[in-house]
mmCIF file of C-alpha atoms in Angstrom:
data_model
loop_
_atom_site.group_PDB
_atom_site.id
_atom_site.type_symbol
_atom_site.label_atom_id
_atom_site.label_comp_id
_atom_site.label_asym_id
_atom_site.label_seq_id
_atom_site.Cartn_x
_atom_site.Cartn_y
_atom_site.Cartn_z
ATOM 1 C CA UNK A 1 -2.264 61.497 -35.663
ATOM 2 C CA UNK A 2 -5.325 59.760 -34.235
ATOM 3 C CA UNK A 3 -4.589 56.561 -36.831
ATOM 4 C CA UNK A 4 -0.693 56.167 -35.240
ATOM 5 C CA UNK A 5 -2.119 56.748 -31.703
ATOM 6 C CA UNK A 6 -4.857 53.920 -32.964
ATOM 7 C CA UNK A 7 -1.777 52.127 -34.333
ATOM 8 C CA UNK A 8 0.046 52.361 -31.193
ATOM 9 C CA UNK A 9 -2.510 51.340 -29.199
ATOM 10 C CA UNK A 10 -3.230 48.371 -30.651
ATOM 11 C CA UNK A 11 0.822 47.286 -30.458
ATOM 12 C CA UNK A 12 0.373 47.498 -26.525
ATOM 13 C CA UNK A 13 -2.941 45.585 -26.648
ATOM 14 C CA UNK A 14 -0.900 42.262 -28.446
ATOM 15 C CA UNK A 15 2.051 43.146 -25.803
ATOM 16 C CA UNK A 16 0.675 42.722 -22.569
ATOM 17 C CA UNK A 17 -1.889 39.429 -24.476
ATOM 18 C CA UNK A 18 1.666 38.065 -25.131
ATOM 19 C CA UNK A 19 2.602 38.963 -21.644
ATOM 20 C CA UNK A 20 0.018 37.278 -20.070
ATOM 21 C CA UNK A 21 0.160 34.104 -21.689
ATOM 22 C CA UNK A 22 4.064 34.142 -21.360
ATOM 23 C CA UNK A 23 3.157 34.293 -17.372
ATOM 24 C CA UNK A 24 0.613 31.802 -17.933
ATOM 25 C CA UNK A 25 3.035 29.457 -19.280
ATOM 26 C CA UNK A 26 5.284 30.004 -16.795
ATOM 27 C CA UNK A 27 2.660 28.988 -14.002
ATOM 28 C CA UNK A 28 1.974 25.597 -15.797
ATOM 29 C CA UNK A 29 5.574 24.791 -15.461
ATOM 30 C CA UNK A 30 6.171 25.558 -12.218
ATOM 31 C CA UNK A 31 7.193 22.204 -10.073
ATOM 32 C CA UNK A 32 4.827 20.019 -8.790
ATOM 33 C CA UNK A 33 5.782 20.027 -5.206
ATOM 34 C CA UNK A 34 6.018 16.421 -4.701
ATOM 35 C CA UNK A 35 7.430 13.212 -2.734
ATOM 36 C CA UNK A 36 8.748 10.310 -3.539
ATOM 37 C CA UNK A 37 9.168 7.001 -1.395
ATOM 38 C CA UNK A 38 10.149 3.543 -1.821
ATOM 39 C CA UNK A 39 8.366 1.847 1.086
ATOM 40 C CA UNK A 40 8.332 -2.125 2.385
ATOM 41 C CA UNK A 41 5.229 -1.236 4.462
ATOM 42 C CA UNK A 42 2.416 -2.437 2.836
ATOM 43 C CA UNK A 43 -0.437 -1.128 5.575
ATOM 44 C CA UNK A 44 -3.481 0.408 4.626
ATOM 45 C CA UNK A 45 -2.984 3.599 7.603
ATOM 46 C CA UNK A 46 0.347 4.684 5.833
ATOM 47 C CA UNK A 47 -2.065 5.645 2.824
ATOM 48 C CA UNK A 48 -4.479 8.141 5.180
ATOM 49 C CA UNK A 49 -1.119 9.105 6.428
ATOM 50 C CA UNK A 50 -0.090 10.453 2.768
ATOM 51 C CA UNK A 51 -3.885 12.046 2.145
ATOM 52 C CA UNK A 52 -3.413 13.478 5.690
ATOM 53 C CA UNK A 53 0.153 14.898 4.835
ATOM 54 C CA UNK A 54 -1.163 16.224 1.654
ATOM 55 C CA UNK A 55 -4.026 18.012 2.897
ATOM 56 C CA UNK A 56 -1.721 19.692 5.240
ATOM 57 C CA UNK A 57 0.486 20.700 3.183
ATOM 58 C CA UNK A 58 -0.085 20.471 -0.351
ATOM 59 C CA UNK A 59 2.503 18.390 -1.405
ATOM 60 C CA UNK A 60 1.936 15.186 -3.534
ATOM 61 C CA UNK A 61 2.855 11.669 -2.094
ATOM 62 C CA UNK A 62 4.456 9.156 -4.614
ATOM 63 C CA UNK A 63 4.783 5.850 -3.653
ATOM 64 C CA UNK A 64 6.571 2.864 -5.024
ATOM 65 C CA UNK A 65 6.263 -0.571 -3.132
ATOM 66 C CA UNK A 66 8.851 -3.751 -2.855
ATOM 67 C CA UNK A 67 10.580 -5.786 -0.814
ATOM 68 C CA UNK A 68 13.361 -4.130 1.332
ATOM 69 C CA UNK A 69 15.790 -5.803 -0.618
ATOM 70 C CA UNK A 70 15.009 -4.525 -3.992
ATOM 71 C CA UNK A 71 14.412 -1.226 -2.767
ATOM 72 C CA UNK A 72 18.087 -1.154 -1.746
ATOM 73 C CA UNK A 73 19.188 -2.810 -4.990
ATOM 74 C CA UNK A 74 17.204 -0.268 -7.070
ATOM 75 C CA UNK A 75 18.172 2.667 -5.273
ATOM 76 C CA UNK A 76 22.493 1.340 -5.825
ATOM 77 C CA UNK A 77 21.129 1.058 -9.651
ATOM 78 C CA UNK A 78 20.026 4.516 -9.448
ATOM 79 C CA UNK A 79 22.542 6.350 -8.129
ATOM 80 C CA UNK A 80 22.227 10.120 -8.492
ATOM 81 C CA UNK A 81 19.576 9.995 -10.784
ATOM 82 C CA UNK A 82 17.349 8.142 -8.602
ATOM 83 C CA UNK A 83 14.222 9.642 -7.931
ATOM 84 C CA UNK A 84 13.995 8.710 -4.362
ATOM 85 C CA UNK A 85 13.941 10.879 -1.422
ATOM 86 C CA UNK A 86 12.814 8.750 1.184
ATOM 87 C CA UNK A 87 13.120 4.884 2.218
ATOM 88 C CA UNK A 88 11.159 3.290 4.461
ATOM 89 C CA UNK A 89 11.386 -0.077 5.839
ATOM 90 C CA UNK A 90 9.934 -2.237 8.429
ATOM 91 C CA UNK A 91 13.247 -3.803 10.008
ATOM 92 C CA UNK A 92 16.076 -1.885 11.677
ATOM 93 C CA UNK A 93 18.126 -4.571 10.104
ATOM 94 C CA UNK A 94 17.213 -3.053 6.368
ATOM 95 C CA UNK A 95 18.002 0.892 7.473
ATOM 96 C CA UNK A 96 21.160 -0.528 8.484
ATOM 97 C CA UNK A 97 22.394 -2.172 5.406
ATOM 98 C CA UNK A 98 20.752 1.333 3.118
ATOM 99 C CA UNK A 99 22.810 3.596 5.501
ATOM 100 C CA UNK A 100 25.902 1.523 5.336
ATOM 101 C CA UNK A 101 25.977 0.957 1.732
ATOM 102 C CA UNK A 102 26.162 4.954 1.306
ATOM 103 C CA UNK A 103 22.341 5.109 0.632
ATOM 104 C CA UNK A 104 21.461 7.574 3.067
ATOM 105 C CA UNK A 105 21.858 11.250 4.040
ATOM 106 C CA UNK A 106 22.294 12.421 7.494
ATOM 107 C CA UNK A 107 19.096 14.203 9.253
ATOM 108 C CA UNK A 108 19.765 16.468 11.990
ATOM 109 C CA UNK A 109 16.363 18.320 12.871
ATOM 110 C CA UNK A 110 15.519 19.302 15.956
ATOM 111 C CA UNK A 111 12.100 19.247 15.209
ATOM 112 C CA UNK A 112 12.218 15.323 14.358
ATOM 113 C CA UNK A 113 14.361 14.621 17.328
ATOM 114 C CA UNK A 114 12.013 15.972 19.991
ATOM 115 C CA UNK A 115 8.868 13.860 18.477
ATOM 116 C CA UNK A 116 11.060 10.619 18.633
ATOM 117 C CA UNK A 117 12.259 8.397 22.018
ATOM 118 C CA UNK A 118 16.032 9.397 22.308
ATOM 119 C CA UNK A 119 16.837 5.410 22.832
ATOM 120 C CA UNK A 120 14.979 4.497 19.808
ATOM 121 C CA UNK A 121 16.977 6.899 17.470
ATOM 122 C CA UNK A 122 19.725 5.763 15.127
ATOM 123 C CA UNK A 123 23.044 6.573 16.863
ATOM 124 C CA UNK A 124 24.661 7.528 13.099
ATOM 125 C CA UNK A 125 21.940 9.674 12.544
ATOM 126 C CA UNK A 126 20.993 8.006 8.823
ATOM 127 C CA UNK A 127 17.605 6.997 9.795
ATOM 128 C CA UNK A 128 14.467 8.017 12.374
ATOM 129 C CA UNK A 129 12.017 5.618 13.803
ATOM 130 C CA UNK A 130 8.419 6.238 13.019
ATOM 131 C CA UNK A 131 6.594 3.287 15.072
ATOM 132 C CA UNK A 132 7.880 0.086 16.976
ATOM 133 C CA UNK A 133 6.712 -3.843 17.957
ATOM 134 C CA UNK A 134 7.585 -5.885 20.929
ATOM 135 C CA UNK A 135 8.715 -9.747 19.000
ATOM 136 C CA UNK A 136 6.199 -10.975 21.700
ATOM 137 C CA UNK A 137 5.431 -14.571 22.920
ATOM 138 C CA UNK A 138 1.168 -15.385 22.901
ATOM 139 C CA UNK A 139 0.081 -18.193 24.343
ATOM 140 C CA UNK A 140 -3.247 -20.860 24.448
ATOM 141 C CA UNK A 141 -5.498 -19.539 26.882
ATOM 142 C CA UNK A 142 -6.695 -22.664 27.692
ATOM 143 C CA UNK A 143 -3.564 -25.187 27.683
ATOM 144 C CA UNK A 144 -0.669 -22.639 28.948
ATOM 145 C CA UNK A 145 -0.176 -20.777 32.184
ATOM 146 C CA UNK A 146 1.188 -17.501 32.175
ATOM 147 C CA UNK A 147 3.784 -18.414 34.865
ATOM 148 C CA UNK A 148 5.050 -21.450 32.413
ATOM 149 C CA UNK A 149 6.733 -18.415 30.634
ATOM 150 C CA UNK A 150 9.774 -16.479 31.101
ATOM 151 C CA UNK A 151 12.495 -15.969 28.226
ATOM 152 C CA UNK A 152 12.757 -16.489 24.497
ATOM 153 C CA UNK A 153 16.124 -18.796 25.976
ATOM 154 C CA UNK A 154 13.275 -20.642 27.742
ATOM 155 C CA UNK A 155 11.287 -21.833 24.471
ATOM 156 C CA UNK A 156 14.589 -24.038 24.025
ATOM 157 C CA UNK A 157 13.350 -26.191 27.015
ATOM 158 C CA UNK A 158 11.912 -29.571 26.556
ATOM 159 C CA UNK A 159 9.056 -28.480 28.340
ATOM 160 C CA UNK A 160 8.074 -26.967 25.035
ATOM 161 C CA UNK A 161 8.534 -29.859 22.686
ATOM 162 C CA UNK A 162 5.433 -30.234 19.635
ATOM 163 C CA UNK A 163 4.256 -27.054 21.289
ATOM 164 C CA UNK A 164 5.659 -24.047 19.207
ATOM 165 C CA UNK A 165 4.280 -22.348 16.584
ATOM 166 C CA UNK A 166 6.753 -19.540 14.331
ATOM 167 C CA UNK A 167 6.601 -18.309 10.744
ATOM 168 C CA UNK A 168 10.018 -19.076 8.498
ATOM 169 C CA UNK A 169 13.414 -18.221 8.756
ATOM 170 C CA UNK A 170 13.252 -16.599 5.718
ATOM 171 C CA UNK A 171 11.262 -13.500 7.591
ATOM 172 C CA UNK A 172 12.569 -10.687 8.100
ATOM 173 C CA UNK A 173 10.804 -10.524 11.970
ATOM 174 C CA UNK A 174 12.875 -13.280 12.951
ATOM 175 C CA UNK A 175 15.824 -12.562 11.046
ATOM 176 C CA UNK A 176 15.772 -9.508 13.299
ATOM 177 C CA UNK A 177 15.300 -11.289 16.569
ATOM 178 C CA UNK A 178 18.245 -13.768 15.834
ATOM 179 C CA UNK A 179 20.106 -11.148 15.162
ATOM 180 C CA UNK A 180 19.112 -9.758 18.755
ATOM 181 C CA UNK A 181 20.522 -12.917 20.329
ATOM 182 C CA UNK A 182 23.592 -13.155 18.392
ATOM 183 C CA UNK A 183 24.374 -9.604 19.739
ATOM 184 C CA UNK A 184 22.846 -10.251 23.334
ATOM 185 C CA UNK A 185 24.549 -14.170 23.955
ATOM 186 C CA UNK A 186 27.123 -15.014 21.307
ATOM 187 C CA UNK A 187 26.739 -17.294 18.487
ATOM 188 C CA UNK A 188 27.165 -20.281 19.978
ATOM 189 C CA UNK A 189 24.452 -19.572 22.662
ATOM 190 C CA UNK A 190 22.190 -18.660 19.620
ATOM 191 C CA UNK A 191 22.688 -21.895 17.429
ATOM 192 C CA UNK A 192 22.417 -23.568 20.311
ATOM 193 C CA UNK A 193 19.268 -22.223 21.387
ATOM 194 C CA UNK A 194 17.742 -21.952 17.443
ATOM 195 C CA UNK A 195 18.879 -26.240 17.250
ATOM 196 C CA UNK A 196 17.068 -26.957 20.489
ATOM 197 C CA UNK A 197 14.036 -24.613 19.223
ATOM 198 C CA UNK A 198 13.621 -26.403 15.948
ATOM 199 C CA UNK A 199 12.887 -29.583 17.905
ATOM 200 C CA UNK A 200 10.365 -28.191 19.831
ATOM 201 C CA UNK A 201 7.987 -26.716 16.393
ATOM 202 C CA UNK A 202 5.013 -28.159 16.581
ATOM 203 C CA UNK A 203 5.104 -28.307 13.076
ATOM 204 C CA UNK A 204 6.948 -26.874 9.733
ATOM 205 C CA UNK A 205 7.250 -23.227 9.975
ATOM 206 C CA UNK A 206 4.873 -21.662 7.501
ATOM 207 C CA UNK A 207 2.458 -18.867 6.948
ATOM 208 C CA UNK A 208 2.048 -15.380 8.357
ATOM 209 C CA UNK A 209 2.634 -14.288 12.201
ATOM 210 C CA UNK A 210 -1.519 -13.954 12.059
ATOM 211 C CA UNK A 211 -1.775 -17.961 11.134
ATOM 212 C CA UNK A 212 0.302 -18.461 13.814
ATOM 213 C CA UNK A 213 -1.893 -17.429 16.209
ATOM 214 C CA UNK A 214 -4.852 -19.106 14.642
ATOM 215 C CA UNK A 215 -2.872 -22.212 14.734
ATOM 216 C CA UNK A 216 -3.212 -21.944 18.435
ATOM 217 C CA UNK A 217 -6.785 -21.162 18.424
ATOM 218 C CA UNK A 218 -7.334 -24.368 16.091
ATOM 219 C CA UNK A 219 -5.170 -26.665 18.566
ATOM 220 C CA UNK A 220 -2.215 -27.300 16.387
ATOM 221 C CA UNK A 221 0.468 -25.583 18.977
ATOM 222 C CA UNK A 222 0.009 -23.965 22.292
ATOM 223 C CA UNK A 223 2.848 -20.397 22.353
ATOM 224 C CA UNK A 224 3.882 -18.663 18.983
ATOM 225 C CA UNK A 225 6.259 -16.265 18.435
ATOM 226 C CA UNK A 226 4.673 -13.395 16.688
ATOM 227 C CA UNK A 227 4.670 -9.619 16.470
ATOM 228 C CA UNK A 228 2.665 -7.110 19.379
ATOM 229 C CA UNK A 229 0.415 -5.448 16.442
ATOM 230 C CA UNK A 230 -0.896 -8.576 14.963
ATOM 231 C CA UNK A 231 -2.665 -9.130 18.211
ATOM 232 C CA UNK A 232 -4.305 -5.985 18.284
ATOM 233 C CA UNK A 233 -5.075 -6.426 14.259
ATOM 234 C CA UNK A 234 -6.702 -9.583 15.120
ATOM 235 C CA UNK A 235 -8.521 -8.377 18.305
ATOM 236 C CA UNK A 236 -10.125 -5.347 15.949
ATOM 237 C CA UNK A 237 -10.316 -7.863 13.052
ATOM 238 C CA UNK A 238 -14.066 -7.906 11.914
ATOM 239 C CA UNK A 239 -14.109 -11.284 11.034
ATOM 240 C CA UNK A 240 -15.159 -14.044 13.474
ATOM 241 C CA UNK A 241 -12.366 -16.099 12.719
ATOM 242 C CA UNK A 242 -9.733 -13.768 13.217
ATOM 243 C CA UNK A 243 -11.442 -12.589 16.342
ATOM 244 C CA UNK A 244 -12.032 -15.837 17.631
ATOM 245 C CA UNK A 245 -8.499 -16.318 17.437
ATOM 246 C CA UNK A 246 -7.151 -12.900 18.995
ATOM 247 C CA UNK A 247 -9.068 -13.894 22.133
ATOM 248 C CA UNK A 248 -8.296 -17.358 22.367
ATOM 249 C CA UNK A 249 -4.650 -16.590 23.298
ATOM 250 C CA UNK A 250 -2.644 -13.842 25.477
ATOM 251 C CA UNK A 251 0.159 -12.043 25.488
ATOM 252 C CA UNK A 252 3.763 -12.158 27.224
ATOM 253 C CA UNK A 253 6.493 -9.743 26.578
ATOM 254 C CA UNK A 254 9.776 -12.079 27.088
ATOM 255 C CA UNK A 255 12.594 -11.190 29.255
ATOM 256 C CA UNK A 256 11.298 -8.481 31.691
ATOM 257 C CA UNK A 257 13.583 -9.501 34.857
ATOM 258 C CA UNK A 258 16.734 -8.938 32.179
ATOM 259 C CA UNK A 259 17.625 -7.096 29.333
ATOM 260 C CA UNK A 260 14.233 -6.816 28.093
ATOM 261 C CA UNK A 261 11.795 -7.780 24.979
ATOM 262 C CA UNK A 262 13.494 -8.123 21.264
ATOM 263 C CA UNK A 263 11.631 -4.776 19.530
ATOM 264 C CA UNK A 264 12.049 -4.026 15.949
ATOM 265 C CA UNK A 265 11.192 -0.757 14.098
ATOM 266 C CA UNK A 266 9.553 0.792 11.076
ATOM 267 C CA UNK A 267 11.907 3.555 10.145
ATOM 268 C CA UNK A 268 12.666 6.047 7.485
ATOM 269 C CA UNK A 269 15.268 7.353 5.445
ATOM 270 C CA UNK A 270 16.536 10.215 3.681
ATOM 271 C CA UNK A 271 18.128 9.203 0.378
ATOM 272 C CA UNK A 272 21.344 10.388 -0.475
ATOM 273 C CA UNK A 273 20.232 11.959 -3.849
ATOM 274 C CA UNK A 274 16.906 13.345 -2.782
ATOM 275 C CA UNK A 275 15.810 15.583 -5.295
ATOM 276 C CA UNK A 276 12.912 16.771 -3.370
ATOM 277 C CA UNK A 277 14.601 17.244 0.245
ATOM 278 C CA UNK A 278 12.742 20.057 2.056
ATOM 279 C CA UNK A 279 9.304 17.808 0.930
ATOM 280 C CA UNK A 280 10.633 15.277 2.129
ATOM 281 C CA UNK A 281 12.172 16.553 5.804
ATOM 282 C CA UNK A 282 8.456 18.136 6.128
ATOM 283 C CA UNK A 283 6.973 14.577 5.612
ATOM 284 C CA UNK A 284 9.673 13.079 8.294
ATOM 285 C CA UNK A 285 8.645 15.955 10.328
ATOM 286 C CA UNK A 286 4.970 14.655 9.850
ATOM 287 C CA UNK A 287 4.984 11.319 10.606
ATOM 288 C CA UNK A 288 6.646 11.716 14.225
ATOM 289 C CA UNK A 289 4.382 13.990 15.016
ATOM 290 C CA UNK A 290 1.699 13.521 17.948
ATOM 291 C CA UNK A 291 -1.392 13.593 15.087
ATOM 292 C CA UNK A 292 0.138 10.872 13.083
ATOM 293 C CA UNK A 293 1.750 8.695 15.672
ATOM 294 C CA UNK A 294 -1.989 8.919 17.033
ATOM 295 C CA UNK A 295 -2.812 7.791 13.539
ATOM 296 C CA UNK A 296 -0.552 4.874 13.360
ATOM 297 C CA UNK A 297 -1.525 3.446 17.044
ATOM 298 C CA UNK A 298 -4.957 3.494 16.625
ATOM 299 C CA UNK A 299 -5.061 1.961 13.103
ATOM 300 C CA UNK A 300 -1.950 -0.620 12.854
ATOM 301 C CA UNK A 301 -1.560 -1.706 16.475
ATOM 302 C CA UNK A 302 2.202 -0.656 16.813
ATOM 303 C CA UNK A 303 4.335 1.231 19.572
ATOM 304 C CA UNK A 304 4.083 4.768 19.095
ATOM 305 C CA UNK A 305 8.190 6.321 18.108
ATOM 306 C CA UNK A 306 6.563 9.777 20.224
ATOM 307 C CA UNK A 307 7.029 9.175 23.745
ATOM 308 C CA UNK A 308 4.260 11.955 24.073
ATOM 309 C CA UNK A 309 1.063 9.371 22.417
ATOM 310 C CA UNK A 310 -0.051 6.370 24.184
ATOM 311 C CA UNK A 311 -0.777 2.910 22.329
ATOM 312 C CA UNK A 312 -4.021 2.021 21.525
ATOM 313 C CA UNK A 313 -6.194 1.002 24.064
ATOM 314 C CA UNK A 314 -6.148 -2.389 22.705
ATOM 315 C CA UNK A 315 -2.375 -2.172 23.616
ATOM 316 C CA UNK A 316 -2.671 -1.025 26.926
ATOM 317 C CA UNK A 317 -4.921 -3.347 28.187
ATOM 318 C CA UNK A 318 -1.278 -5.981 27.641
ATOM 319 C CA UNK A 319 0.535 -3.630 30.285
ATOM 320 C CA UNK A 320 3.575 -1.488 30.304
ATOM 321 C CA UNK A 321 6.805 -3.745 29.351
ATOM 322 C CA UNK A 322 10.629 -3.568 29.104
ATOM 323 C CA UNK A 323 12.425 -3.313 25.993
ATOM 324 C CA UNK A 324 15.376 -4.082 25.052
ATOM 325 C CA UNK A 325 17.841 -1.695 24.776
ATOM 326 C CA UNK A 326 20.257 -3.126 22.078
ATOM 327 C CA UNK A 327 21.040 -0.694 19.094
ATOM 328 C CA UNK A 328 19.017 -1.643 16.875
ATOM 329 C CA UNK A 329 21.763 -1.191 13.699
ATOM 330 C CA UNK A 330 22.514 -4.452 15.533
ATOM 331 C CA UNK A 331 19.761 -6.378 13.798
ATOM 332 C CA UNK A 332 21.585 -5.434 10.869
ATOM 333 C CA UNK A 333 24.798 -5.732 11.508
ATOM 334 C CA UNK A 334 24.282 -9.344 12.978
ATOM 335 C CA UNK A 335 22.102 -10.456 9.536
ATOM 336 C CA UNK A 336 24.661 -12.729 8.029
ATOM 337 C CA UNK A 337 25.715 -14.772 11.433
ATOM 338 C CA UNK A 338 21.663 -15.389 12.097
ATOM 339 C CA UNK A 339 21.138 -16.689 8.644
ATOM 340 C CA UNK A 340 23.901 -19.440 9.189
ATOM 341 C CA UNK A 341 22.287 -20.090 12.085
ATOM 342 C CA UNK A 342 19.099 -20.411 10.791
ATOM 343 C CA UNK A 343 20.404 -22.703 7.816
ATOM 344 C CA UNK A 344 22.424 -25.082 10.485
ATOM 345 C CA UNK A 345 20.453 -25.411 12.735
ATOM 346 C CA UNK A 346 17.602 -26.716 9.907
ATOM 347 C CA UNK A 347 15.239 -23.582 10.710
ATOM 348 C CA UNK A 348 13.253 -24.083 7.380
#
C-alpha cells in the first residue's frame, strides 16, 4: 500500500512540473503590448516622447521613418496586413491625402478632443493635431524695418526685388502655404503673386528653412520665408553660427489685420487596419496631453495643439498672433493646383 501511495505520489509530482511549465509557456507567449508608427517627423523630442510614453505605460514604441509620400504608398501596399497603427506627418496637406485615400480610421475620444484646440481639429474626424507652426516672415535686423512688412501678397511688391530668401518648391512647407492662397485668393491671384515672387529671390531657392535665415545673417537677402520653430531652434542652437544667425533677424507673423498667418500642423493618424488600436488611442491620448505638449514646446519650438500649455518662452517673447482659420484639409486638397503654379510660374 505504502509503494502505490509512493507511486501515486510521484504521478502528481510530474503533473503539476508539467503544469507549471505549460503556464510558463504560456507567459512567454503572451503579446508584447506594442506600437507601431510610420512617422515623417524626424525630431529628436518625438524619441523622449516614446521613452516617456513607455515608462508610463509599458507599452513598446516601434518606429519606422520616410517621407510622407512613401508612408502613404506603403501603407496602400499593405492593406490589411499592414502593421501600422498610427501615421504621423508634418503637413495637414499629407493627413489629407492618407484620410482620403481610405487610409484612416475615425477617432472619436473625448479624452483627445478636450486636450486639442477645437479650430485646429480635423472636421472629418480622420486625424488629430499634436503641435502647430506659424509659415512666418523674419527679417534683417539691420537692413529691414518692421513697418516695411505687412502680407505674404506684399512680398510680390517691387519693393522686394533681389531681397527674398525661400527654400524650393519642392517642400512640403511651401507646398502647404500655396495651397493656403489658392484656397484664400483664387488661382489666378496665386500664380500671379508666386510669378511676381520669383522675380524678387534674391537668389535660386535652395537649402533648408535654417540656411535661409543664415543667408540673411551672411548678407545674401534681407526677409525669408521660413517656419516659427526654426527660429527658436536657432535661438537655443549651441553653436555660434546658428546663434549668430537667430539673433541677427526678427520675426513677423503675416496678415494680422486679415485672415491671419498661413499655419501648418504635425498630426496623427489612426490606420485603418491597426492591429494594435487601444495602444495606439492611449499613445494619441498621450501626446495631446499637457506633459507632452509641454515636452514638444520646450524642445522643438512649435505651437502647442493644447490650448491649456503655453509656447516656450523663446516663443513668447515673438507675441501673441492671428492664425488663419482655413481648414487645414485645404492644404491638401489644393496640392495639385499649387504645384502647377509652382512649375509655371518657374518656382525652382
Amino acid at each position: 500500500t505504502q509503494g502505490v501511495s509512493s507511486a501515486a505520489s510521484d504521478v502528481y509530482k510530474r503533473q503539476i512540473l508539467i503544469y507549471a511549465l505549460l503556464i510558463g509557456c504560456d507567459n512567454s507567449e503572451k503579446k508584447i503590448e506594442e506600437v507601431n508608427l510610420y512617422s515623417q517627423r524626424h525630431y529628436k523630442v518625438d524619441e523622449k516622447q516614446y521613452e516617456n510614453f513607455t515608462k508610463k505605460t509599458g507599452i513598446k514604441v516601434n518606429v519606422i521613418k520616410a517621407n510622407a509620400d512613401e508612408l502613404i504608398e506603403r501603407l496602400k501596399n499593405e492593406g490589411e496586413n499592414s502593421p501600422a497603427d498610427l501615421f504621423v506627418s508634418v503637413d495637414a496637406g499629407k493627413l489629407q491625402k492618407g484620410a482620403n485615400l481610405g487610409l484612416f480610421q475615425k477617432v472619436s475620444n473625448r479624452v483627445i478632443e478636450n486636450n486639442v484646440s477645437k479650430d485646429l481639429l480635423d472636421k472629418n474626424g480622420f486625424w488629430i493635431p499634436i503641435t502647430y507652426r506659424a509659415r512666418i516672415i523674419v527679417y534683417s535686423n539691420d537692413r529691414v524695418k518692421k513697418e516695411d512688412l505687412s502680407t505674404y501678397e506684399d512680398l510680390s511688391h517691387e519693393k522686394w526685388k533681389g531681397r527674398i530668401l525661400v527654400r524650393s518648391s519642392s517642400n512640403a512647407y511651401n507646398q502647404a502655404l500655396m495651397s493656403s492662397i489658392v484656397a484664400n485668393l483664387g488661382s489666378d491671384v496665386a500664380s500671379k503673386w508666386s510669378n511676381a515672387v520669383v522675380q524678387n529671390f534674391a537668389r535660386d531657392p535652395k537649402g533648408s528653412d535654417r540656411d535661409q535665415v543664415k543667408a540673411i545673417a551672411a548678407g545674401q537677402g534681407d526677409i525669408a520665408i521660413v517656419n516659427s520653430y526654426y527660429i527658436g531652434l536657432l535661438l537655443s542652437s549651441q553653436k555660434e553660427e546658428e546663434l549668430n544667425a537667430g539673433k541677427a533677424v526678427s520675426v513677423f507673423f503675416p496678415n494680422q489685420n486679415d485672415r491671419g498667418s498661413h499655419i501648418n500642423v504635425s498630426g496623427i493618424g489612426l490606420t485603418k487596419n491597426s492591429p494594435n488600436k487601444e495602444n495606439a488611442i492611449k499613445l494619441m491620448e498621450y501626446l495631446t496631453s499637457e506633459e507632452a505638449q509641454n515636452t514638444y514646446v520646450n524642445n522643438s519650438y512649435e505651437y502647442p495643439a493644447n490650448p491649456m500649455v503655453k509656447p516656450s518662452k523663446i516663443v513668447q517673447d515673438w507675441g501673441e498672433f492671428k492664425r488663419d482659420n482655413l481648414d487645414l484639409n485645404n492644404l491638401g486638397i489644393y496640392r495639385d493646383e499649387a504645384l502647377k503654379i509652382f512649375d509655371k510660374t518657374g518656382w525652382k
